[in-house]
mmCIF file of C-alpha atoms (C1' of nucleotides) in Angstrom:
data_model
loop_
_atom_site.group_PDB
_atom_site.id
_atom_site.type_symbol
_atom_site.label_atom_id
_atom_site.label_comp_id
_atom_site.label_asym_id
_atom_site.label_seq_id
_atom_site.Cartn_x
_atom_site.Cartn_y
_atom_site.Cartn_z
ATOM 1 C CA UNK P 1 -269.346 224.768 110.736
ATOM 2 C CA UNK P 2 -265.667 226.107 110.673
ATOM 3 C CA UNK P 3 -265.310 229.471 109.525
ATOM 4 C CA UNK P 4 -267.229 232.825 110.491
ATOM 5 C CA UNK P 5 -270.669 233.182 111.100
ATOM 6 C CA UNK P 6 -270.795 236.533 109.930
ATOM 7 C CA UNK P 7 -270.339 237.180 106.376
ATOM 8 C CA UNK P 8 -268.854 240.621 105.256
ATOM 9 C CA UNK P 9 -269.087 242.973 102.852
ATOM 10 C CA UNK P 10 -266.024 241.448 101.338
ATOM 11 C CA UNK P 11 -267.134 238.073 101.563
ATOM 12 C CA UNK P 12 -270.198 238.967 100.095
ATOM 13 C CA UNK P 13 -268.514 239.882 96.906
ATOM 14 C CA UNK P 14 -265.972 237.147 96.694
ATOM 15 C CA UNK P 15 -269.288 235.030 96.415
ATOM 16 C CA UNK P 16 -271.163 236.997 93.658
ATOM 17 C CA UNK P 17 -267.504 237.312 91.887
ATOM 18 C CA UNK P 18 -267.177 232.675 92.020
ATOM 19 C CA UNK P 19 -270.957 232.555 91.318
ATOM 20 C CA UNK P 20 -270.319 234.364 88.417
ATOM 21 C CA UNK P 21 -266.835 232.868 87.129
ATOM 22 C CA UNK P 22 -265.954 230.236 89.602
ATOM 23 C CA UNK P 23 -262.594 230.075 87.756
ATOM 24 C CA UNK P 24 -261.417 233.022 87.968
ATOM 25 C CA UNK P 25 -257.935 234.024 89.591
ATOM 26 C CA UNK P 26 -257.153 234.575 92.616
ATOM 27 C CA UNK P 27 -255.647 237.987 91.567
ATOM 28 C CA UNK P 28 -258.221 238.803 89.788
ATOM 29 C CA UNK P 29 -260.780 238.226 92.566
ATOM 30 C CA UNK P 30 -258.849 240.151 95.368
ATOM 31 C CA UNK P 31 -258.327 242.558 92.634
ATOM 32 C CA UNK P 32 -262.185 242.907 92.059
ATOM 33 C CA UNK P 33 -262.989 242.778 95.337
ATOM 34 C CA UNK P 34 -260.569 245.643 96.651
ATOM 35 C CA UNK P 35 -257.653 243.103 98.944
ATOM 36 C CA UNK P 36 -254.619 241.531 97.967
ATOM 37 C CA UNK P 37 -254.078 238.130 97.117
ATOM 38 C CA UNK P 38 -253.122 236.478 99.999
ATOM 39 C CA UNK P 39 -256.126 237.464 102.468
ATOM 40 C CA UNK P 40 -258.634 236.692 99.061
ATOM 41 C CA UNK P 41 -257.008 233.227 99.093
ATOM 42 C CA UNK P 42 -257.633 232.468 102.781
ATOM 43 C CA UNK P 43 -261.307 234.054 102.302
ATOM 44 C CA UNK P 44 -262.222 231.501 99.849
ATOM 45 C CA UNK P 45 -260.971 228.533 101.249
ATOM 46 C CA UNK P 46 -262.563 230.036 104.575
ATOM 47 C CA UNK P 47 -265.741 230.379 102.460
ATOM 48 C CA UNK P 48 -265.756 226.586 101.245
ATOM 49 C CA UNK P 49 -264.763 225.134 104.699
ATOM 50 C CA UNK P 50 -267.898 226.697 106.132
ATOM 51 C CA UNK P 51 -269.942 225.579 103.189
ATOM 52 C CA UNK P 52 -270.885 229.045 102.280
ATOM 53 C CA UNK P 53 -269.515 227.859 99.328
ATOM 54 C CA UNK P 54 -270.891 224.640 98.196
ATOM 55 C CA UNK P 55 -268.957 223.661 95.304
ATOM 56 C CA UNK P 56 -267.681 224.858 92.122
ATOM 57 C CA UNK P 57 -268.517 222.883 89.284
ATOM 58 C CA UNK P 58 -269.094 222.649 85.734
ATOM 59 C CA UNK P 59 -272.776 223.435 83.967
ATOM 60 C CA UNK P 60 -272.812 221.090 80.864
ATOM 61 C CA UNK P 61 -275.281 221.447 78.298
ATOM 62 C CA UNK P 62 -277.150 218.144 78.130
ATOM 63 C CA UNK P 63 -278.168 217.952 74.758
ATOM 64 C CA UNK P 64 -274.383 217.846 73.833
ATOM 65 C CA UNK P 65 -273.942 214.934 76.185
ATOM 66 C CA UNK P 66 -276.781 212.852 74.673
ATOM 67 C CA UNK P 67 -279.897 214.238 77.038
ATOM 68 C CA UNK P 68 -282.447 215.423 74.446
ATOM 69 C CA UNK P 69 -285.721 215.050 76.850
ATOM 70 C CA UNK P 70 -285.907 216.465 80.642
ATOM 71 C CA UNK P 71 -288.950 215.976 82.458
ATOM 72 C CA UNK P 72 -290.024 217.818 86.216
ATOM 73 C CA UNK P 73 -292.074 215.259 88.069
ATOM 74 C CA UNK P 74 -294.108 215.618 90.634
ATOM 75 C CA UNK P 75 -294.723 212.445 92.856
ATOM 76 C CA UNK P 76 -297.197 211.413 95.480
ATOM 77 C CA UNK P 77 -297.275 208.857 97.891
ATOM 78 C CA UNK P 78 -299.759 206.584 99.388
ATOM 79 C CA UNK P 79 -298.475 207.698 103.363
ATOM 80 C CA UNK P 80 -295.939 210.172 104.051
ATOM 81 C CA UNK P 81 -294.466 207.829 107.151
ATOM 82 C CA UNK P 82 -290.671 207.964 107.357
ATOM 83 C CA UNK P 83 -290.212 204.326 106.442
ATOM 84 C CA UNK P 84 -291.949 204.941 103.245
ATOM 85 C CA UNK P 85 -290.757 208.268 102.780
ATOM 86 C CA UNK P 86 -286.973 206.910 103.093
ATOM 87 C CA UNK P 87 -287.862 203.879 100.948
ATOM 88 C CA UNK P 88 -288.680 205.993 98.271
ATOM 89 C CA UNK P 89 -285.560 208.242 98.728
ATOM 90 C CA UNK P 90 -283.318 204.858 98.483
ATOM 91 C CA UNK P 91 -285.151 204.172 94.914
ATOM 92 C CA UNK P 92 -284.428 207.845 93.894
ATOM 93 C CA UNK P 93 -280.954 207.363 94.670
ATOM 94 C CA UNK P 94 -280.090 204.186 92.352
ATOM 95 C CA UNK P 95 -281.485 206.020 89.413
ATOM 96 C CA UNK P 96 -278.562 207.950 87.845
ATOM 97 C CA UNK P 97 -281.240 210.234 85.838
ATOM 98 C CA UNK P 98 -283.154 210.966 88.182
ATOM 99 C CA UNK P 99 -280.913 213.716 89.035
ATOM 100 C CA UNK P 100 -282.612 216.468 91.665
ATOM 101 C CA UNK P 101 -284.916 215.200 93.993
ATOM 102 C CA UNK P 102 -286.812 217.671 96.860
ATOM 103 C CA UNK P 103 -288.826 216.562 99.804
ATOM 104 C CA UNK P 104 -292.018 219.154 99.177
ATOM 105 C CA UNK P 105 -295.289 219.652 100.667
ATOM 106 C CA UNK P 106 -298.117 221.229 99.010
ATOM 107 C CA UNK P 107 -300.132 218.446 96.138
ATOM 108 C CA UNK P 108 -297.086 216.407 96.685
ATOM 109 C CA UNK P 109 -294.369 214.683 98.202
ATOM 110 C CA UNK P 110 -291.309 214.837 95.926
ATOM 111 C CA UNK P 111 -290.798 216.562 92.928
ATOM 112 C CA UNK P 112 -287.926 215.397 90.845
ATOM 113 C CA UNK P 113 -286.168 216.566 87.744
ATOM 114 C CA UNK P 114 -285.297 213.623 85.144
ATOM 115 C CA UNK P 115 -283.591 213.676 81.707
ATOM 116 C CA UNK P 116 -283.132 210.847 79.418
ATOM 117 C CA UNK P 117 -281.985 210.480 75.711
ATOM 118 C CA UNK P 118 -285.615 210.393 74.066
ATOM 119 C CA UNK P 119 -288.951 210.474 74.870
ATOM 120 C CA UNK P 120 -289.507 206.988 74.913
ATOM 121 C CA UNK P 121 -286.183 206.416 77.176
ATOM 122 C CA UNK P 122 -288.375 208.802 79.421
ATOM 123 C CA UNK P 123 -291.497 207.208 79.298
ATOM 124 C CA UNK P 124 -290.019 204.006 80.220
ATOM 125 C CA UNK P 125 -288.319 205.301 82.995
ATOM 126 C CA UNK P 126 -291.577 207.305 85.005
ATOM 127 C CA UNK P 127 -293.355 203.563 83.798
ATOM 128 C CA UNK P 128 -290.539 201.867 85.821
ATOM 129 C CA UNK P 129 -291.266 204.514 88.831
ATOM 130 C CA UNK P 130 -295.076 204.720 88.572
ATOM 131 C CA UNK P 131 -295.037 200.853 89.413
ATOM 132 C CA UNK P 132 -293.212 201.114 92.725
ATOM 133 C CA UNK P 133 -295.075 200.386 95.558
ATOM 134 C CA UNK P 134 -296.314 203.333 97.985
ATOM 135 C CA UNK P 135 -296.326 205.902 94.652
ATOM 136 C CA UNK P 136 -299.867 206.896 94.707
ATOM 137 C CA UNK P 137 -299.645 209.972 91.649
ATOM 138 C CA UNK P 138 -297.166 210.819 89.420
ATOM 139 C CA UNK P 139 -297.394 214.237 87.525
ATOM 140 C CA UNK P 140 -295.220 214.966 85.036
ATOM 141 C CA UNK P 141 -294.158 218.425 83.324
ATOM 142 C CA UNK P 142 -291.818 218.068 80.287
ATOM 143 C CA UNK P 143 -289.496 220.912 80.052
ATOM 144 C CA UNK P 144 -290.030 222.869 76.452
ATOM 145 C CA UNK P 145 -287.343 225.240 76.995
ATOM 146 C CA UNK P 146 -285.422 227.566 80.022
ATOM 147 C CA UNK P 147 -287.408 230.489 80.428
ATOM 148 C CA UNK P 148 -284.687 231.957 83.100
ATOM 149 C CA UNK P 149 -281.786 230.917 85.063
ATOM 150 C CA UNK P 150 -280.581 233.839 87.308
ATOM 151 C CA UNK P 151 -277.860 233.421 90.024
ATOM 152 C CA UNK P 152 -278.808 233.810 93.726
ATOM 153 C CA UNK P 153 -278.962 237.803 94.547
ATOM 154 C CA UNK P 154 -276.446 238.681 96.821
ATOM 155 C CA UNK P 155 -277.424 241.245 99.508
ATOM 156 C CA UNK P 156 -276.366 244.550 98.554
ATOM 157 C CA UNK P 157 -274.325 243.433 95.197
ATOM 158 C CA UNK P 158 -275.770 243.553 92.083
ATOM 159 C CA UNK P 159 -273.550 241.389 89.775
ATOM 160 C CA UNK P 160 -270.545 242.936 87.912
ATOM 161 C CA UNK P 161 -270.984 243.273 84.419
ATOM 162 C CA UNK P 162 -267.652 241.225 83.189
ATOM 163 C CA UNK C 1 -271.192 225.935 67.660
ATOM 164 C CA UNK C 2 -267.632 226.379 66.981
ATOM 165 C CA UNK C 3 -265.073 223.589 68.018
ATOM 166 C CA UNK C 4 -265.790 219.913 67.398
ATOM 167 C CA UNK C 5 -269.544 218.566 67.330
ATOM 168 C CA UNK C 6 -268.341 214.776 68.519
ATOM 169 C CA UNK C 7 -267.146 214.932 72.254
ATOM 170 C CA UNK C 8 -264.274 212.142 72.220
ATOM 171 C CA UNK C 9 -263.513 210.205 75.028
ATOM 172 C CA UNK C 10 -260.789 212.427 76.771
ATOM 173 C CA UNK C 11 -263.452 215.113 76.162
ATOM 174 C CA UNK C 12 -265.599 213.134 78.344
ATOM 175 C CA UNK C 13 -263.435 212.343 80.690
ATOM 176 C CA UNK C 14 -262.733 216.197 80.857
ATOM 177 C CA UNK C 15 -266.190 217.317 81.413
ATOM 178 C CA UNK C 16 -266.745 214.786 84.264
ATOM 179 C CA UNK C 17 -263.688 216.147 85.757
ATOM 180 C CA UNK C 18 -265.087 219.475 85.490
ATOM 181 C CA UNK C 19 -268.109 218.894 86.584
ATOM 182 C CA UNK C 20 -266.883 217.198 89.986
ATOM 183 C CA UNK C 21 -264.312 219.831 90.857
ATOM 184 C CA UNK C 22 -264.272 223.039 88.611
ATOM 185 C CA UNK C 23 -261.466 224.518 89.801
ATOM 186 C CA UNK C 24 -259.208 221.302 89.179
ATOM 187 C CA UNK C 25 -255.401 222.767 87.773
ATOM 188 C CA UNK C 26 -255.532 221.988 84.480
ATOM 189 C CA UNK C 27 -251.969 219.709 85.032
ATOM 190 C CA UNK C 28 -254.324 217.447 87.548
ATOM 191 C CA UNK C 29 -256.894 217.234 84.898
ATOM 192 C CA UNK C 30 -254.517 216.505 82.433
ATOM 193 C CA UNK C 31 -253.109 213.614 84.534
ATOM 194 C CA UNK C 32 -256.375 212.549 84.923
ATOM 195 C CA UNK C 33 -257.793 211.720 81.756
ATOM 196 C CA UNK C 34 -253.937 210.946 80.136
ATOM 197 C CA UNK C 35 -252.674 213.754 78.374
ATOM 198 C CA UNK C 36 -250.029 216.608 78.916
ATOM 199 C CA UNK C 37 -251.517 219.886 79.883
ATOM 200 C CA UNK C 38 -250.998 221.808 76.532
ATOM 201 C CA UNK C 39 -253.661 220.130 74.896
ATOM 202 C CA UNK C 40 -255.774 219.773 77.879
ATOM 203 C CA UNK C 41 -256.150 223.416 78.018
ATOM 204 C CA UNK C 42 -256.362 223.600 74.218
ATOM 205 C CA UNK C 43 -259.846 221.342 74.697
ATOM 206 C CA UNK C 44 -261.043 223.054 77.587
ATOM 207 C CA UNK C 45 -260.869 226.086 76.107
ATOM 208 C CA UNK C 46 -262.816 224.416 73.073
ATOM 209 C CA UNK C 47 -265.568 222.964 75.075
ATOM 210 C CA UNK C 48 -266.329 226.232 76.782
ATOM 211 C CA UNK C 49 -266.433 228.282 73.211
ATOM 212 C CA UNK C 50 -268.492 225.222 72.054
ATOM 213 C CA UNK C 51 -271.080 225.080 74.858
ATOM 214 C CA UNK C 52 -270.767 221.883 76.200
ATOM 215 C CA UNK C 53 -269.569 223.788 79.615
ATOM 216 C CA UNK C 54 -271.801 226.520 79.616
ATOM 217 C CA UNK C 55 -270.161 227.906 82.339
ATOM 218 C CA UNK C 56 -268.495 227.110 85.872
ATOM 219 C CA UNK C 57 -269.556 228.754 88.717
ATOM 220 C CA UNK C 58 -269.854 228.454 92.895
ATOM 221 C CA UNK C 59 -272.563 227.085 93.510
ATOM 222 C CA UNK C 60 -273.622 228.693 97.592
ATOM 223 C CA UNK C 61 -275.330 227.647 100.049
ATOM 224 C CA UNK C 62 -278.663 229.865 99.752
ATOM 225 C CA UNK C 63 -279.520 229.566 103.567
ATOM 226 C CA UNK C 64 -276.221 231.391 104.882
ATOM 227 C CA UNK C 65 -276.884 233.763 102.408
ATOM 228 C CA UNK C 66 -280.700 234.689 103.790
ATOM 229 C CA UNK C 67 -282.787 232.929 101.740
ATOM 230 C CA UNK C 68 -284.430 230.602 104.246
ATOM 231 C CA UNK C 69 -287.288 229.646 101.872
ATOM 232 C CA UNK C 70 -287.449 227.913 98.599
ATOM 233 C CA UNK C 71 -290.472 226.879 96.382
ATOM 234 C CA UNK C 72 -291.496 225.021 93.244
ATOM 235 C CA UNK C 73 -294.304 226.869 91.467
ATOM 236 C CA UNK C 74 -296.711 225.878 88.754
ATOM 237 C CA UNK C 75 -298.408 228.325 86.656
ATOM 238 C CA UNK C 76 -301.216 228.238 84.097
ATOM 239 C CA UNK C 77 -301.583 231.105 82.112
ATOM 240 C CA UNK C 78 -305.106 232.218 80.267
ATOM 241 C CA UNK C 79 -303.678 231.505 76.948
ATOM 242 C CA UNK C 80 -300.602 230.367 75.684
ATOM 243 C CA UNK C 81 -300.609 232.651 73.034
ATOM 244 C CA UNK C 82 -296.493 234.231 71.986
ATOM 245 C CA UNK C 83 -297.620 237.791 73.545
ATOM 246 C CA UNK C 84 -299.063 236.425 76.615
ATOM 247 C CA UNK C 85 -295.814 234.205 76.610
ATOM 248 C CA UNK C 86 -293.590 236.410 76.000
ATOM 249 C CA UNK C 87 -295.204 239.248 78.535
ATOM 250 C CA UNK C 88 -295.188 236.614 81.311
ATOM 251 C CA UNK C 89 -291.440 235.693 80.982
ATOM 252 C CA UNK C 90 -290.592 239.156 80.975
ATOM 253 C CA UNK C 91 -292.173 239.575 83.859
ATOM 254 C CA UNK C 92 -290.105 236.621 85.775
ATOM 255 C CA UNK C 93 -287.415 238.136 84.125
ATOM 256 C CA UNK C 94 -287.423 241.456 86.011
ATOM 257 C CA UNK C 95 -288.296 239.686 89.774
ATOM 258 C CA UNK C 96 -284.935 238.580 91.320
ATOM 259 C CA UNK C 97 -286.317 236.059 93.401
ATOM 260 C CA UNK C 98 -287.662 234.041 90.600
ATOM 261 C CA UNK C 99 -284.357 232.267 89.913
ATOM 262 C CA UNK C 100 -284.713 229.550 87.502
ATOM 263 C CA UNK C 101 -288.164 229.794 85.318
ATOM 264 C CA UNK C 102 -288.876 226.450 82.542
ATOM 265 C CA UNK C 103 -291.443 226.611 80.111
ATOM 266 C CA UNK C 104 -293.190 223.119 80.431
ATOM 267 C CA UNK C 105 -296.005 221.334 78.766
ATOM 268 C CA UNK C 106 -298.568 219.086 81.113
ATOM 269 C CA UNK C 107 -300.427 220.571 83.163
ATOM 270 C CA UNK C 108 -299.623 224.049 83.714
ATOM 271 C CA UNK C 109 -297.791 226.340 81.573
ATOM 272 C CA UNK C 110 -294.369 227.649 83.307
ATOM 273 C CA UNK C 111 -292.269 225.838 86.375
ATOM 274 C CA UNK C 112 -290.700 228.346 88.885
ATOM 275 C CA UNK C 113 -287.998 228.193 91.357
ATOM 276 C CA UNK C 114 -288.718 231.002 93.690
ATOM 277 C CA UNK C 115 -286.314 232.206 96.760
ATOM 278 C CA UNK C 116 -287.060 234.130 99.600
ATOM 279 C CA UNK C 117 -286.108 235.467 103.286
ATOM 280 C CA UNK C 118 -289.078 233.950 105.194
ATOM 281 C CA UNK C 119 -292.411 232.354 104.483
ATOM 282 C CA UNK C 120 -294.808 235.512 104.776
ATOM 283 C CA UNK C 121 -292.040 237.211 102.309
ATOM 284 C CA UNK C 122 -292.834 234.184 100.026
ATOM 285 C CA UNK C 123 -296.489 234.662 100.282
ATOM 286 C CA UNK C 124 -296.066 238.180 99.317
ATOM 287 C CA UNK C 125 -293.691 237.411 95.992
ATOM 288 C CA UNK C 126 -296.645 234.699 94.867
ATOM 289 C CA UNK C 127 -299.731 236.993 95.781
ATOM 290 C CA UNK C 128 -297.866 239.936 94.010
ATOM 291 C CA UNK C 129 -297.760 236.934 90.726
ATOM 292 C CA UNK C 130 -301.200 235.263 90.870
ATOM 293 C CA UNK C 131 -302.525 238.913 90.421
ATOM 294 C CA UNK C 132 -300.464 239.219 87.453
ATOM 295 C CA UNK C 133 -303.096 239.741 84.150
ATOM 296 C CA UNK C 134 -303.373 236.748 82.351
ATOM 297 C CA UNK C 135 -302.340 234.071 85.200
ATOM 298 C CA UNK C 136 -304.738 231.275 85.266
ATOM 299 C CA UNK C 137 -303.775 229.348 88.178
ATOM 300 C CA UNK C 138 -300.843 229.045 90.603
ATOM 301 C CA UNK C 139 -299.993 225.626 92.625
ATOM 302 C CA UNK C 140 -296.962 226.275 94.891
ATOM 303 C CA UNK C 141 -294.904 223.435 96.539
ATOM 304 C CA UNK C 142 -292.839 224.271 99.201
ATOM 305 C CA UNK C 143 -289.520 222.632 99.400
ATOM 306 C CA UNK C 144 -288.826 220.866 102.949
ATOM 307 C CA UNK C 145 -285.372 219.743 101.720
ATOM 308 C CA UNK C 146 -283.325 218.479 99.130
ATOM 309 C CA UNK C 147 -283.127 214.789 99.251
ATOM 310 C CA UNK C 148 -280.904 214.038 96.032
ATOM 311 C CA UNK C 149 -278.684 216.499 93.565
ATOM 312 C CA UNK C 150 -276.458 214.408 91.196
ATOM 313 C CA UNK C 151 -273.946 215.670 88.665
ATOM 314 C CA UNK C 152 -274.965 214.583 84.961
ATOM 315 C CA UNK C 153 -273.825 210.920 84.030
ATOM 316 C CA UNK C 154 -271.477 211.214 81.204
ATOM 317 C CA UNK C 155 -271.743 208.062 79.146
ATOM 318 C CA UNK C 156 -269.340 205.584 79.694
ATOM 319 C CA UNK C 157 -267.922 207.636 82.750
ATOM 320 C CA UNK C 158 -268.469 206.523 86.233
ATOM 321 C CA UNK C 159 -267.627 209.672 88.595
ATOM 322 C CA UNK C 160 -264.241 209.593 90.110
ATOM 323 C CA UNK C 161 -264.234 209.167 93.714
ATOM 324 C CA UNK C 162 -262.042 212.029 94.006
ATOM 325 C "C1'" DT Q 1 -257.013 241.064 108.951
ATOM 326 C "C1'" DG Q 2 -254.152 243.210 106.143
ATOM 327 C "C1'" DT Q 3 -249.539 243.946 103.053
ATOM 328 C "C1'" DG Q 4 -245.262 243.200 100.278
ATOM 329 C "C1'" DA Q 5 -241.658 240.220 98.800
ATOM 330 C "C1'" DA Q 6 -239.942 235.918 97.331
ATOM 331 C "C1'" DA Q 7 -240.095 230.962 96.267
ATOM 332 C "C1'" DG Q 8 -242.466 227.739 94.098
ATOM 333 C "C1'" DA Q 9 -246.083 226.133 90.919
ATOM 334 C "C1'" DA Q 10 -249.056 226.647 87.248
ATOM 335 C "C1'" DA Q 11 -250.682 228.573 82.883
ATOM 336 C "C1'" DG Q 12 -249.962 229.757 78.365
ATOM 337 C "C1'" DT Q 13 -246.982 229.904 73.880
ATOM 338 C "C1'" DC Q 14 -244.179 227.969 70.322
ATOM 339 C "C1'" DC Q 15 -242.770 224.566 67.448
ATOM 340 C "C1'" DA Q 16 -241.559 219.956 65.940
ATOM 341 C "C1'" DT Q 17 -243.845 215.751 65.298
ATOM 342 C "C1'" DA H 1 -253.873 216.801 67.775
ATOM 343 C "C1'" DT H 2 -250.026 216.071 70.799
ATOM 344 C "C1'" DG H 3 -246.068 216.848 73.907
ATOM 345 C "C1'" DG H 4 -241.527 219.034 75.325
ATOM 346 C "C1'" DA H 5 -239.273 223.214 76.463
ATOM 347 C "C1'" DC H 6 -239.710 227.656 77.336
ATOM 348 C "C1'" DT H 7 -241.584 232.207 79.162
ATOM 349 C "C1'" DT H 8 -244.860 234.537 81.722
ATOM 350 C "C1'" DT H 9 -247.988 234.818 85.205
ATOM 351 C "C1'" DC H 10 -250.197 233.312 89.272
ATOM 352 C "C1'" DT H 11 -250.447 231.057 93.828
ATOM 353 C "C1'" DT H 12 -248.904 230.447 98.212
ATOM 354 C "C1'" DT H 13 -245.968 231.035 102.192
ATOM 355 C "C1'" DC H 14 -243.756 234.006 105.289
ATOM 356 C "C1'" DA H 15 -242.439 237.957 108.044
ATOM 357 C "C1'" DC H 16 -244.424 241.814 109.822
ATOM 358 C "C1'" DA H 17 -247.820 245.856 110.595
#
DNA sequence: TGTGAAAGAAAGTCCAT
DNA sequence: ATGGACTTTCTTTCACA
């Protein structure tokens, strides 16, 4: 919206730098990224005006929080009309552990990540959704471990090693 | 690991904080959950040794950044045997695009998030995989959109509306 | 857009509680 | 573990190239 279209080189690293550490100094970053402070500072704001930037936020660890169990689901529906597409979406959106949900195509309509305290929490919960009306198939894919979780690839910048 | 295993309830209240807005000052944050900003930093700096933030980082819009195209991928492997494990997640490992990679139980063996420019660049990432020795079966699911992405619930913590 | 300087604000340290 | 007072460091504004 606001902001340049056009991101340069320097923006370009300003973004691998916050995807990296999205807490680190303003100094620091203009430092890393070869500018002063005062031009780095209106670059990121700049940056998160446009939405380049979509937010910076904290990664918990779930366990520690009580989330022992998270579950990928895969969901189809009996007609993929917009009525019953957004009635599901409304339903998705009261459930505070159902926490990603994408529109998809391919076998299925949604597929949504879910965590819960237990397996049985869990299982109660996909019971809850499998009853709905319009949910034709649910498919679901507990998750044994995190294989890989790489940041996006910025064009031309391979990420600085600390 | 180090720092305190039992996450009080300023802790809490920290790490939803955090996880909202994680580049809140740490005398906001402080104010917020009703301590001076000494000690605020002391536990921040606790939680992050700890684990429970595993990190905090800009999260960016993929789209402005070229990647156009996002899919969900399923994959079956021959045998889930710890070499042909092992050699397959190694393999995801060195593939850029692949960002995020879960080993799941269910129906198919691994659950990939998978990036790209365009669609036919897509095909050619996923054609390049289901050739891949030992790969069973691939389903992909393209995502249309993202209809719901909701920070963590921290027990007993309704998210401050800002 | 960029820079340097200066005011203002925040982070980080120390110590008493 | 906390909070007050202090020191150091950073952020932000401004004038100007």
């Amino acid at each position: 919206m606001t902001g340049r279209q056009q991101l340069d080189d320097i923006d370009l690293r300003i973004l691998s730098e916050l995807q990296r550490d999205g807490r680190i100094r303003i100094n620091e970053l203009a430092a890393r990224v070869g500018i002063t402070a005062p031009p780095c500072l209106r670059r990121v704001r700049t940056l998160q005006r446009s939405g380049a930037i979509r937010a910076i936020r904290a990664a918990l660890d779930e366990r520690r929080l009580g989330y022992e169990v998270t579950t990928f689901v895969l969901i189809q529906l009996e007609s993929q009309t917009l009525p019953v597409i957004e009635a599901f979406e409304a339903a998705i959106a009261a459930v505070p552990r159902f926490l990603q949900c994408w529109r998809i195509s391919g076998d299925a309509d949604f597929m949504l990540r879910c965590v819960a305290p237990d397996v049985e929490d869990m299982r109660q919960q996909l019971l809850q959704f499998a009853a709905l009306p319009n949910v034709r198939k649910i498919r679901s894919f507990p998750v044994l471990g995190v294989s890989k979780d790489a940041p996006l690839p910025i064009p031309g910048h391979r990420p600085t090693p600390d």
